XYZ file of C-alpha atoms in Angstrom:
780
model
C 73.875 -56.093 28.857
C 72.732 -57.557 32.170
C 70.260 -59.849 30.438
C 72.912 -61.077 27.984
C 75.309 -61.621 30.877
C 72.765 -63.730 32.687
C 72.073 -65.781 29.564
C 75.738 -66.374 28.747
C 76.668 -67.458 32.273
C 74.154 -70.297 32.197
C 74.216 -71.223 28.522
C 76.517 -74.205 29.023
C 74.609 -75.684 31.957
C 71.858 -78.254 31.896
C 68.689 -76.349 32.655
C 65.813 -78.788 32.748
C 65.576 -79.867 36.380
C 62.377 -80.350 38.308
C 61.180 -79.665 41.838
C 58.313 -81.840 43.015
C 56.864 -82.913 46.319
C 53.896 -83.023 48.641
C 52.477 -80.603 51.224
C 50.533 -82.151 54.108
C 48.854 -81.087 57.331
C 49.474 -82.490 60.818
C 47.268 -85.504 60.151
C 49.070 -86.364 56.903
C 46.292 -85.149 54.604
C 47.280 -83.232 51.478
C 46.973 -79.437 51.391
C 46.357 -77.265 48.333
C 49.154 -74.901 49.441
C 50.931 -72.240 47.375
C 54.608 -72.852 46.593
C 56.634 -69.854 45.447
C 60.299 -69.505 44.397
C 61.287 -66.003 45.448
C 64.230 -65.325 43.112
C 62.315 -66.350 39.982
C 58.914 -64.926 40.850
C 57.647 -68.348 39.905
C 55.268 -70.630 41.717
C 52.431 -73.088 41.608
C 49.604 -74.512 43.729
C 49.468 -78.050 45.034
C 46.569 -80.264 43.923
C 43.886 -81.671 46.214
C 46.282 -84.381 47.412
C 49.032 -81.842 48.163
C 51.233 -82.795 45.189
C 53.041 -80.097 43.221
C 55.646 -79.763 40.482
C 57.780 -76.891 39.165
C 59.917 -77.645 36.124
C 62.571 -75.926 34.004
C 64.804 -74.986 36.928
C 68.511 -74.308 36.504
C 71.174 -75.463 38.981
C 71.448 -73.041 41.872
C 70.213 -72.044 45.306
C 66.651 -70.877 45.781
C 64.395 -69.674 48.574
C 61.036 -71.405 48.708
C 57.949 -69.981 50.453
C 55.008 -72.249 51.285
C 51.719 -70.675 52.385
C 48.153 -71.762 53.008
C 45.281 -69.918 54.669
C 44.906 -71.070 58.273
C 48.478 -72.385 58.563
C 51.852 -70.977 59.594
C 53.984 -70.117 56.602
C 57.265 -71.897 55.904
C 60.498 -70.754 54.272
C 62.992 -73.282 52.956
C 66.371 -73.106 51.249
C 66.548 -75.263 48.130
C 69.725 -76.377 46.345
C 69.534 -77.886 42.834
C 72.808 -79.310 41.521
C 72.690 -82.069 38.922
C 69.385 -83.864 39.481
C 65.696 -83.360 40.194
C 64.700 -82.551 43.771
C 61.832 -83.920 45.820
C 60.505 -81.991 48.793
C 57.928 -82.745 51.469
C 56.626 -80.268 54.043
C 54.192 -80.500 56.915
C 52.279 -77.327 57.785
C 51.076 -76.413 61.264
C 47.532 -75.074 61.656
C 47.096 -71.567 63.054
C 44.006 -69.426 63.576
C 46.176 -66.289 63.665
C 46.155 -64.457 60.337
C 49.659 -62.950 60.556
C 51.179 -66.403 61.061
C 50.485 -67.055 57.363
C 52.720 -64.195 56.165
C 56.315 -64.629 55.018
C 59.064 -62.039 54.814
C 60.029 -61.256 51.229
C 61.920 -57.967 51.119
C 64.702 -58.758 53.577
C 68.025 -59.584 51.887
C 68.056 -63.203 53.108
C 64.545 -63.934 51.721
C 63.829 -66.097 54.737
C 61.094 -66.280 57.333
C 60.507 -64.379 60.596
C 62.240 -67.101 62.632
C 65.674 -66.359 61.150
C 65.473 -62.596 61.769
C 66.986 -61.225 64.995
C 65.148 -57.898 64.677
C 61.483 -57.183 65.318
C 59.670 -57.262 61.968
C 55.968 -56.663 61.323
C 54.463 -58.005 58.099
C 51.093 -56.974 56.674
C 49.501 -57.917 53.363
C 47.015 -56.399 50.934
C 44.020 -57.668 52.908
C 45.169 -55.728 55.976
C 45.942 -52.614 53.918
C 42.542 -52.625 52.193
C 40.719 -53.189 55.468
C 42.519 -50.276 57.200
C 42.931 -47.877 54.262
C 42.637 -44.385 55.772
C 43.402 -42.364 52.636
C 47.177 -42.129 53.167
C 49.760 -44.884 53.439
C 51.100 -43.706 56.812
C 47.634 -43.566 58.415
C 46.889 -47.039 57.040
C 49.627 -48.655 59.152
C 49.256 -46.628 62.374
C 47.201 -49.336 64.121
C 50.335 -51.479 64.321
C 52.088 -51.381 67.727
C 55.068 -49.027 67.741
C 53.803 -47.038 64.724
C 52.376 -43.499 64.958
C 51.850 -40.707 62.434
C 52.550 -36.997 62.119
C 49.572 -35.399 60.360
C 48.809 -32.156 58.581
C 45.075 -32.316 58.052
C 43.877 -35.538 56.408
C 45.876 -35.840 53.185
C 49.415 -35.295 54.493
C 50.986 -37.745 56.951
C 54.266 -39.456 57.689
C 55.125 -42.482 59.846
C 56.762 -42.507 63.283
C 58.556 -45.596 64.641
C 59.229 -45.734 68.385
C 59.000 -41.965 68.698
C 61.346 -41.156 65.800
C 60.472 -39.904 62.314
C 61.667 -37.620 59.512
C 65.132 -38.688 58.289
C 65.472 -41.384 60.959
C 63.054 -43.673 59.092
C 63.920 -45.134 55.724
C 61.121 -45.921 53.273
C 62.221 -48.581 50.790
C 59.917 -48.846 47.756
C 60.728 -51.748 45.425
C 64.314 -51.770 46.658
C 64.892 -48.017 46.244
C 65.070 -45.544 49.116
C 62.184 -43.067 48.817
C 63.618 -39.543 48.817
C 61.620 -36.337 49.207
C 61.437 -33.448 51.625
C 60.834 -35.778 54.566
C 62.429 -33.397 57.043
C 59.259 -31.293 57.520
C 56.010 -32.149 59.289
C 53.953 -30.838 56.374
C 55.887 -32.884 53.809
C 53.856 -36.051 53.377
C 54.937 -39.501 52.287
C 54.120 -39.730 48.573
C 52.900 -43.338 48.388
C 49.562 -44.448 46.920
C 48.037 -46.817 49.550
C 46.110 -48.648 46.814
C 49.422 -49.464 45.094
C 50.938 -51.292 48.082
C 50.709 -55.091 48.145
C 52.649 -55.909 51.315
C 54.667 -54.020 53.918
C 57.520 -55.212 56.120
C 58.416 -52.906 59.005
C 61.788 -53.322 60.712
C 61.733 -51.703 64.155
C 65.173 -50.745 65.399
C 68.512 -49.736 63.827
C 68.852 -50.841 60.213
C 71.667 -48.629 58.899
C 73.771 -51.740 58.326
C 71.753 -53.013 55.364
C 70.194 -49.787 54.133
C 72.528 -46.922 55.017
C 71.978 -43.605 56.794
C 68.365 -42.776 57.769
C 67.747 -46.353 58.912
C 68.405 -45.430 62.550
C 64.838 -45.867 63.854
C 63.732 -48.492 61.377
C 62.875 -49.333 57.796
C 59.539 -49.674 56.017
C 59.912 -52.040 53.056
C 57.176 -51.783 50.440
C 57.064 -54.863 48.229
C 55.352 -55.210 44.855
C 52.854 -58.032 44.303
C 54.138 -61.399 43.134
C 54.191 -62.024 39.413
C 51.135 -63.675 37.921
C 51.636 -67.181 36.626
C 51.983 -67.934 32.924
C 48.838 -67.119 30.970
C 47.118 -65.429 33.913
C 45.618 -61.919 33.587
C 43.630 -60.226 36.357
C 42.136 -56.801 37.023
C 40.800 -55.115 40.158
C 38.556 -52.134 40.826
C 38.596 -50.478 44.271
C 36.226 -47.727 45.377
C 36.110 -45.971 48.749
C 33.967 -43.226 50.300
C 34.687 -41.472 53.625
C 31.871 -39.413 55.096
C 33.799 -36.924 57.244
C 35.382 -35.069 54.324
C 33.332 -36.619 51.508
C 36.422 -38.392 50.189
C 35.841 -40.327 46.968
C 38.594 -42.738 45.903
C 38.676 -44.936 42.821
C 41.560 -47.165 41.800
C 41.839 -49.618 38.906
C 44.658 -52.095 38.314
C 45.632 -54.979 36.063
C 48.417 -57.564 36.079
C 49.373 -60.475 33.865
C 51.962 -62.861 32.504
C 52.330 -63.789 28.856
C 55.073 -66.365 28.494
C 58.221 -64.658 29.737
C 56.640 -61.177 29.744
C 55.158 -59.826 33.006
C 53.254 -56.562 33.323
C 51.004 -54.562 35.641
C 49.507 -51.101 35.996
C 47.359 -48.975 38.288
C 45.607 -45.597 38.191
C 44.135 -43.922 41.287
C 41.917 -40.847 41.666
C 41.190 -39.412 45.111
C 39.325 -36.191 45.932
C 38.225 -34.897 49.315
C 36.488 -31.831 50.758
C 37.193 -29.741 53.864
C 37.091 -32.059 56.846
C 34.820 -31.803 59.878
C 35.891 -31.505 63.506
C 33.800 -31.789 66.692
C 34.303 -28.115 67.579
C 32.748 -24.734 66.779
C 35.754 -22.579 67.636
C 39.441 -22.728 68.500
C 41.855 -20.564 70.458
C 44.943 -19.012 68.905
C 47.256 -16.541 70.657
C 44.506 -15.732 73.170
C 41.842 -15.103 70.501
C 38.760 -17.290 70.139
C 38.095 -17.852 66.422
C 35.101 -19.587 64.810
C 34.889 -22.882 62.922
C 31.885 -22.546 60.637
C 29.696 -25.628 60.128
C 32.375 -27.685 61.949
C 34.507 -27.658 58.774
C 38.114 -26.485 58.603
C 38.174 -24.176 55.628
C 40.582 -24.968 52.797
C 41.578 -28.477 53.891
C 40.291 -30.093 50.684
C 42.562 -31.958 48.289
C 42.894 -33.771 45.000
C 45.227 -36.647 44.067
C 46.123 -38.506 40.880
C 48.541 -41.438 40.919
C 49.664 -43.988 38.358
C 52.182 -46.816 38.124
C 53.179 -49.233 35.384
C 55.545 -52.228 35.415
C 56.893 -54.366 32.588
C 59.657 -56.931 32.456
C 60.830 -60.438 31.703
C 60.862 -63.507 33.932
C 63.382 -66.148 32.887
C 65.036 -69.244 34.295
C 68.039 -67.126 35.254
C 65.913 -64.611 37.216
C 63.965 -61.529 36.226
C 64.305 -57.897 35.155
C 61.539 -55.308 35.534
C 61.103 -51.554 35.074
C 58.496 -49.659 37.123
C 57.398 -46.081 36.447
C 55.140 -44.312 38.935
C 53.974 -40.797 39.656
C 52.263 -39.437 42.764
C 50.519 -36.052 42.441
C 48.701 -34.183 45.168
C 47.150 -30.745 45.538
C 46.130 -30.068 49.134
C 44.808 -26.974 50.841
C 46.327 -25.770 54.105
C 43.992 -24.482 56.781
C 43.871 -20.686 56.395
C 45.209 -20.296 59.909
C 48.182 -22.536 59.193
C 50.250 -19.934 57.319
C 50.501 -16.533 58.968
C 48.094 -15.337 61.631
C 44.493 -16.619 61.340
C 41.821 -13.903 61.147
C 38.086 -14.467 61.497
C 37.230 -13.033 58.056
C 39.556 -15.599 56.451
C 37.602 -18.409 58.128
C 34.211 -17.554 56.585
C 33.074 -20.335 54.177
C 33.341 -19.562 50.478
C 30.357 -21.763 49.599
C 32.438 -24.608 48.129
C 33.865 -27.156 50.556
C 35.896 -28.761 47.726
C 37.607 -25.545 46.683
C 41.411 -25.582 47.076
C 42.539 -22.011 47.679
C 45.628 -20.263 49.047
C 47.501 -21.322 51.148
C 48.054 -24.736 49.579
C 50.794 -27.124 48.617
C 51.282 -29.106 45.433
C 53.586 -32.096 45.304
C 54.712 -34.476 42.594
C 56.922 -37.531 42.951
C 58.144 -39.355 39.839
C 60.002 -42.665 40.200
C 61.678 -44.881 37.626
C 62.937 -48.149 39.163
C 64.833 -50.953 37.428
C 65.017 -54.189 39.461
C 67.133 -57.199 38.489
C 67.705 -60.633 40.004
C 70.349 -62.686 38.150
C 71.690 -66.163 38.825
C 75.480 -66.508 38.848
C 76.204 -70.206 39.390
C 75.426 -70.745 43.090
C 75.074 -67.023 43.809
C 72.374 -64.440 43.185
C 73.131 -60.915 42.025
C 70.494 -58.261 42.761
C 70.751 -54.865 41.064
C 68.391 -51.939 41.711
C 68.618 -48.626 39.881
C 66.332 -45.683 40.522
C 65.645 -42.112 39.476
C 63.331 -39.855 41.481
C 62.114 -36.334 40.879
C 60.348 -34.786 43.837
C 58.756 -31.352 43.487
C 57.007 -29.617 46.353
C 55.511 -26.139 45.953
C 53.835 -24.017 48.603
C 51.568 -21.118 47.611
C 50.617 -18.224 49.875
C 50.186 -14.448 49.847
C 53.589 -12.685 49.949
C 54.712 -10.659 52.946
C 55.135 -7.113 51.642
C 57.994 -6.524 54.049
C 60.370 -8.870 52.229
C 59.192 -9.050 48.604
C 59.882 -6.624 45.780
C 56.911 -4.917 44.037
C 57.783 -6.706 40.775
C 57.735 -10.103 42.448
C 58.073 -12.585 39.576
C 57.020 -15.550 41.668
C 53.416 -14.483 42.139
C 51.979 -16.554 44.980
C 54.717 -19.212 44.788
C 56.180 -18.943 48.263
C 58.481 -21.932 48.183
C 59.533 -24.444 45.542
C 61.842 -27.385 46.238
C 62.952 -29.455 43.247
C 64.887 -32.599 44.153
C 66.533 -35.054 41.713
C 67.883 -38.334 43.114
C 69.837 -41.130 41.403
C 70.226 -44.419 43.296
C 72.081 -47.673 42.639
C 72.179 -50.783 44.845
C 74.037 -54.044 44.303
C 73.940 -57.198 46.439
C 75.427 -60.620 45.849
C 74.325 -63.467 48.098
C 75.605 -67.003 48.515
C 74.223 -69.981 50.376
C 76.814 -71.569 52.709
C 75.618 -75.181 52.435
C 72.942 -75.594 55.121
C 74.803 -73.434 57.595
C 73.515 -70.021 56.532
C 74.109 -67.339 53.957
C 76.396 -64.399 53.230
C 75.683 -61.080 51.506
C 78.095 -58.508 50.123
C 76.458 -55.265 49.071
C 76.953 -51.687 47.928
C 74.638 -48.638 47.922
C 75.174 -45.223 46.389
C 73.033 -42.130 45.918
C 73.410 -38.704 44.306
C 70.974 -35.863 45.112
C 70.542 -32.355 43.728
C 68.113 -29.799 45.172
C 67.091 -26.484 43.588
C 64.928 -23.920 45.366
C 62.734 -21.092 44.144
C 59.921 -18.811 45.338
C 59.771 -15.492 47.186
C 60.574 -17.195 50.504
C 63.797 -18.930 51.460
C 64.170 -21.985 53.664
C 66.581 -24.494 52.109
C 69.464 -23.594 49.736
C 70.563 -25.303 46.549
C 72.813 -28.253 47.243
C 74.333 -31.447 45.877
C 74.973 -34.553 47.947
C 76.601 -37.896 47.232
C 76.904 -40.873 49.566
C 77.729 -44.533 49.321
C 78.495 -47.547 51.479
C 79.824 -51.090 51.429
C 78.529 -53.810 53.763
C 78.941 -57.494 54.568
C 76.341 -59.567 56.394
C 76.551 -63.182 57.528
C 73.921 -65.584 58.763
C 75.055 -68.715 60.630
C 72.734 -71.582 61.485
C 74.095 -73.481 64.468
C 70.947 -75.597 64.298
C 67.493 -75.246 62.709
C 66.356 -73.553 65.927
C 69.376 -71.347 66.659
C 70.416 -68.737 64.097
C 73.102 -66.066 64.541
C 73.749 -63.099 62.275
C 76.337 -60.359 62.224
C 77.622 -57.710 59.876
C 79.480 -54.433 59.397
C 79.286 -51.442 57.074
C 81.369 -48.401 56.147
C 79.976 -45.262 54.487
C 81.153 -41.973 53.077
C 79.183 -38.855 52.167
C 79.784 -35.319 50.872
C 77.415 -32.312 50.991
C 78.076 -29.305 48.735
C 75.688 -26.556 49.888
C 75.507 -23.300 47.940
C 75.572 -19.802 49.443
C 72.249 -17.914 49.354
C 72.008 -14.102 49.386
C 68.568 -12.570 49.982
C 67.869 -8.865 49.145
C 66.232 -6.964 52.004
C 63.076 -4.897 51.383
C 61.147 -2.548 53.614
C 57.580 -1.608 52.617
C 58.221 -3.133 49.200
C 61.278 -0.916 48.633
C 64.852 -2.205 48.363
C 67.160 -1.151 51.171
C 70.312 -1.995 49.225
C 71.245 -4.489 51.919
C 71.869 -8.197 51.378
C 71.173 -10.880 53.966
C 73.422 -13.917 53.711
C 70.996 -16.650 54.754
C 73.747 -19.273 54.557
C 77.355 -19.432 53.341
C 78.921 -22.053 51.099
C 79.208 -25.269 53.100
C 81.209 -28.344 52.114
C 81.178 -31.200 54.592
C 82.430 -34.767 54.376
C 81.441 -37.686 56.574
C 82.783 -41.187 57.117
C 80.727 -43.567 59.229
C 80.587 -47.180 60.304
C 77.827 -49.384 61.647
C 77.636 -52.914 62.974
C 75.006 -55.307 64.188
C 74.768 -58.775 65.712
C 71.856 -60.845 66.870
C 70.413 -64.283 67.366
C 67.080 -66.028 67.148
C 66.466 -69.062 69.348
C 63.412 -71.309 69.253
C 62.966 -73.389 72.394
C 60.201 -75.670 73.608
C 58.799 -75.551 70.065
C 56.416 -72.605 70.592
C 58.800 -70.050 72.124
C 61.084 -67.711 70.207
C 63.654 -65.394 71.786
C 65.410 -62.735 69.692
C 68.241 -60.438 70.721
C 69.795 -57.785 68.516
C 72.634 -55.385 69.375
C 73.547 -52.672 66.924
C 75.253 -49.361 66.415
C 73.746 -47.120 63.750
C 74.467 -43.645 62.435
C 72.746 -40.802 60.611
C 74.367 -38.183 58.415
C 73.126 -34.605 59.056
C 70.882 -33.445 56.231
C 71.390 -30.177 54.310
C 68.266 -28.754 55.990
C 69.844 -29.363 59.409
C 73.145 -27.835 58.312
C 71.987 -24.783 56.382
C 68.291 -23.850 56.712
C 67.533 -20.237 57.599
C 63.968 -19.136 57.018
C 60.393 -19.184 58.205
C 58.976 -22.693 57.981
C 55.314 -21.738 57.964
C 54.374 -25.387 58.203
C 55.788 -25.337 61.751
C 55.047 -21.669 62.583
C 58.679 -20.864 63.323
C 61.956 -19.505 61.999
C 64.355 -22.445 61.657
C 68.121 -22.049 61.553
C 70.596 -24.787 60.636
C 73.945 -25.505 62.230
C 76.914 -26.166 59.886
C 78.911 -27.612 62.802
C 76.675 -30.659 63.206
C 78.335 -34.061 63.135
C 76.838 -37.501 62.477
C 74.489 -39.006 65.032
C 75.602 -42.245 66.604
C 73.307 -44.692 68.380
C 73.890 -47.837 70.418
C 70.716 -49.860 70.610
C 69.536 -53.161 72.046
C 66.320 -54.895 70.999
C 64.711 -57.914 72.594
C 61.744 -59.858 71.267
C 60.006 -62.662 73.084
C 57.270 -64.529 71.207
C 54.929 -67.361 72.037
C 52.630 -68.882 69.459
C 50.490 -71.937 69.071
C 47.409 -72.744 67.094
C 45.203 -70.182 68.836
C 47.469 -67.696 70.599
C 50.300 -65.437 69.452
C 52.002 -63.068 71.912
C 54.948 -60.738 71.243
C 56.815 -58.577 73.754
C 59.441 -56.224 72.264
C 61.364 -53.996 74.721
C 64.138 -51.726 73.424
C 66.725 -49.286 74.739
C 69.039 -46.893 72.926
C 71.729 -44.344 73.702
C 72.234 -41.548 71.135
C 75.495 -39.665 70.921
C 74.828 -36.284 69.299
C 71.054 -36.565 68.741
C 70.020 -33.793 66.309
C 66.793 -31.904 66.971
C 65.160 -28.481 66.705
C 64.948 -26.446 69.910
C 63.708 -22.909 70.697
C 66.395 -20.348 71.419
C 66.276 -17.294 73.668
C 66.080 -14.980 70.637
C 63.200 -13.661 68.526
C 63.276 -13.817 64.752
C 63.630 -10.610 62.744
C 61.738 -12.134 59.807
C 58.028 -11.375 59.267
C 55.500 -14.086 60.010
C 57.555 -15.664 62.790
C 58.258 -15.342 66.510
C 60.879 -17.340 68.431
C 63.937 -18.491 66.520
C 64.471 -22.280 66.546
C 67.942 -23.800 66.103
C 69.237 -27.267 65.253
C 71.244 -28.661 68.151
C 73.007 -31.842 69.195
C 72.685 -33.427 72.606
C 73.091 -36.901 73.997
C 69.776 -38.671 74.565
C 68.259 -41.984 75.580
C 65.232 -43.830 74.220
C 63.562 -46.808 75.835
C 60.186 -48.468 75.738
C 58.508 -51.379 74.076
C 55.489 -52.923 72.394
C 53.183 -55.722 73.441
C 50.883 -57.435 70.958
C 48.620 -60.450 71.226
C 46.298 -62.298 68.856
C 43.906 -64.713 70.558
C 41.412 -67.027 68.907
C 38.927 -67.111 71.799
C 36.510 -69.580 70.228
C 35.925 -70.643 66.669
C 35.624 -67.588 64.388
C 36.109 -65.105 67.282
C 39.492 -63.347 67.441
C 40.865 -60.726 69.832
C 43.787 -58.468 68.873
C 45.578 -56.261 71.423
C 48.520 -53.926 70.961
C 50.222 -51.504 73.387
C 53.183 -49.174 72.943
C 55.254 -46.853 75.107
C 58.230 -44.583 74.404
C 60.310 -42.794 77.023
C 63.116 -40.443 76.020
C 65.225 -37.761 77.618
C 67.767 -35.173 76.615
C 70.732 -36.047 78.833
C 72.049 -32.477 78.761
C 68.869 -30.493 79.493
C 67.243 -33.339 81.474
C 64.026 -32.671 79.542
C 62.037 -34.974 77.239
C 62.545 -34.692 73.491
C 59.790 -33.042 71.406
C 57.109 -34.896 69.427
C 57.079 -38.045 71.545
C 53.902 -40.143 71.153
C 52.011 -40.947 74.367
C 51.361 -44.404 75.774
C 48.464 -46.009 73.911
C 46.603 -49.294 73.699
C 44.616 -50.602 70.736
C 42.180 -53.519 70.872
C 39.942 -55.137 68.255
C 37.477 -58.013 68.321
C 36.398 -59.740 65.106
C 33.727 -62.407 64.651
C 32.924 -64.379 61.532
C 29.161 -64.710 61.341
C 27.879 -68.230 60.437
C 25.467 -66.860 57.833
C 26.947 -68.133 54.586
C 24.545 -68.556 51.698
C 24.789 -69.043 47.982
C 25.099 -65.310 47.343
C 26.492 -63.797 50.579
C 29.308 -65.359 52.579
C 32.377 -64.693 54.748
C 30.529 -62.024 56.732
C 32.566 -60.515 59.569
C 31.775 -57.955 62.239
C 34.457 -56.107 64.213
C 34.740 -53.530 66.991
C 37.941 -51.678 67.858
C 39.086 -48.975 70.222
C 42.148 -46.946 71.150
C 43.041 -45.515 74.558
C 45.761 -42.850 74.584
C 47.184 -41.459 77.816
C 47.981 -37.834 78.618
C 51.314 -36.678 77.258
C 52.766 -34.502 80.008
C 56.432 -35.310 79.320
C 57.204 -32.503 76.874
C 60.175 -30.379 75.880
C 60.559 -26.747 76.898
C 57.834 -24.591 75.244
C 56.059 -27.718 73.968
C 52.419 -28.055 74.993
C 51.034 -31.018 76.859
C 48.211 -33.067 75.326
C 45.258 -34.675 77.064
C 44.495 -38.362 76.548
C 41.511 -39.665 74.646
C 39.362 -42.705 73.834
C 38.295 -43.696 70.320
C 35.704 -46.257 69.262
C 35.285 -47.893 65.859
C 33.238 -50.730 64.374
C 32.489 -52.297 61.030
C 31.036 -55.062 58.921
C 32.516 -56.815 55.876
C 31.131 -59.478 53.551
C 31.564 -61.052 50.141
C 28.886 -61.821 47.607
C 28.440 -63.152 44.093
C 26.395 -61.713 41.273
C 26.245 -64.607 38.864
C 29.939 -65.519 38.625
C 31.341 -62.107 39.641
C 32.771 -61.793 43.162
C 32.236 -58.541 45.127
C 33.817 -57.556 48.445
C 32.207 -54.928 50.711
C 33.188 -53.237 53.953
C 31.437 -50.560 56.017
C 33.425 -49.190 58.960
C 33.151 -46.278 61.364
C 35.949 -44.371 63.084
C 35.601 -42.081 66.103
C 31.965 -43.121 66.367
C 31.458 -41.083 69.559
C 32.609 -37.899 67.764
C 35.321 -37.449 70.399
C 37.090 -34.089 70.674
C 40.784 -34.964 70.921
C 44.192 -33.607 70.002
C 46.882 -35.709 68.363
C 50.171 -34.868 70.081
C 52.013 -35.315 66.755
C 49.610 -33.257 64.617
C 50.768 -30.022 63.066
C 47.351 -28.422 63.681
C 47.635 -29.151 67.414
C 49.679 -25.942 67.559
C 46.439 -24.140 66.663
C 44.425 -26.098 69.253
C 42.538 -27.793 66.418
C 41.125 -31.296 67.089
C 41.346 -34.317 64.810
C 38.563 -35.528 62.512
C 35.176 -36.208 64.018
C 32.908 -39.143 63.254
C 33.795 -40.872 59.986
C 32.076 -43.684 58.105
C 34.015 -45.509 55.379
C 32.472 -47.635 52.629
C 34.738 -49.900 50.535
C 33.986 -51.934 47.422
C 36.458 -54.252 45.715
C 35.755 -56.058 42.437
C 38.403 -58.638 41.421
C 38.092 -59.570 37.751
C 39.689 -62.689 36.301
C 40.287 -61.977 32.608
C 42.135 -65.222 31.890
């Protein structure tokens, strides 16, 4: 119906207009730049003289992106009415790689200049170079980004000290939904299947709804191939620390109006090694045999497939993907570790109990449709997230005829999502967007343990956003949003057993809970370019977050966190008031960004230890969800410097300070101050067969984290060193890309303050050497 609507609305219009022009450099010479029309997924490359032409365009407003390696990207608004259009653009040279990246996923489809918030953009080259096995670990070198880890296969991102349901992951326009409220619930994204990432740091509830309080991570699909083009790629990776073997194969093409792509990834890893021979738990010194953490192996299988049509009125695509992971949990991570459980079983790739198995199925339908001088974007999604945890039952609370076997916990979540946005260009003075989001979720639990009850949740919001261009160098934006939500949480009654015998008593873990919420958010900001190379951005916003069912109603032992967690049905929505500032300087050889921020949180929700002990087996102190006012402040500093030809220095620093205004203590899980630096040099050793050889050295310095919450342990600082070499070569006509890189080359013993295993005094991975091979294949 949508496709027929798009066809009928434009059937009576003349459709054969042409865009042509020339792209030049600062000296007036032509550039073979890429020109891409965002809404149509259509583009071309300029010839050797810089001339280009795109035909068969309908009347309307378009966003044009112009890119070329070694030059700053450009974004232009294009209006076609009743005649052909000619365009000329001059590109400015830049030795800084990130200057060549445009912003695609933001609703305005414009460049970084027009955005008042701090946005980081990385492309496939960056992702492949820094692939660490999980998506979250791949982006943690960016300033302001940290990760919460459970071993090596389970990780989730942290932005400016906030994570869980305060970060929104947006995959192909659809909010990724899983059990993101727990530290051992990883982000189910295949890093090989990510083409570009745009990270918004700061409140983004206005455009994306609740959970966008700390920021948004937009994951964009690759651009459509051009007509008649078909390509394939093979990626292989080996990591020495845990003998990880990863293989991923993809293809993409365009046949007339039909576009398609697909990918399949296999990843298997063994128990990982640490630079330690023992660890201390509850006063006992326990062994680590052969420096391997037993039962931390894993296996993953992922696939995705996309098909759709690309027309003059826009495009429509359907993407189906599935992420599957089976990962062991260190035998001391569930229950009390005992030395006999730590003895190797002779197979470092064996995945035993305790373990978790997760599956995330997504079906996403994306549409971009031209309506006269407006664009209608429609995104529909269905997700099915299943997470199962297996362990040996506690005899104190399980009946002898336990029908669940070793299935301790099963969480089955179904989510339906629909987004609609209509945008209109306001002459040359900016744009306006009117949008709507809605989501329905249903969770069902099973297993012999209880943590989260069955529930249903529905929420939706309406927003309006306006961009005003006072001049090409001064852009103002503002907007407002209103939301409503309803949680229907079911009562859960748990029979009580003693020594595997029923007592006849029933424990009401949680009652029926029905809660409604109505929230608003607003944001305003400006971006001002002065003296040509300076850019000042200011953004003021108020965001909100709706309490999740886990925060309202949980009541069970969360073995992933070694504690009994209890929800609070009296929780209200969080409210934040945040200010972000970004000052940037860039020229041909230097790019510097300073991004301070400050935020006040009214009713910040967090877990805190109580003065009571849990009566449930396998736990100790009872932890409760509370609300207190809090402040966050800090900032990031990043710099890219082209020291001399082919030698580049990259520096990034980050710091987060927070405090509970009621207890006057820091908030838990706050990352320490850290600085990352990398030097890369392109070796002048090109030959007929080997070329583009680069060598790099990087390091991270993390400070002590002594600002901790009550009963939270401090963490010592550490230094990490890495290095690597990459090159390209040709075998006959086939191109090959290689990279060899080492992480933690000094085999440093260090604790990650955000790691789940830090609670067991277990260090992070030791020395690790990664080997990457990429084979791009041009089929046609």
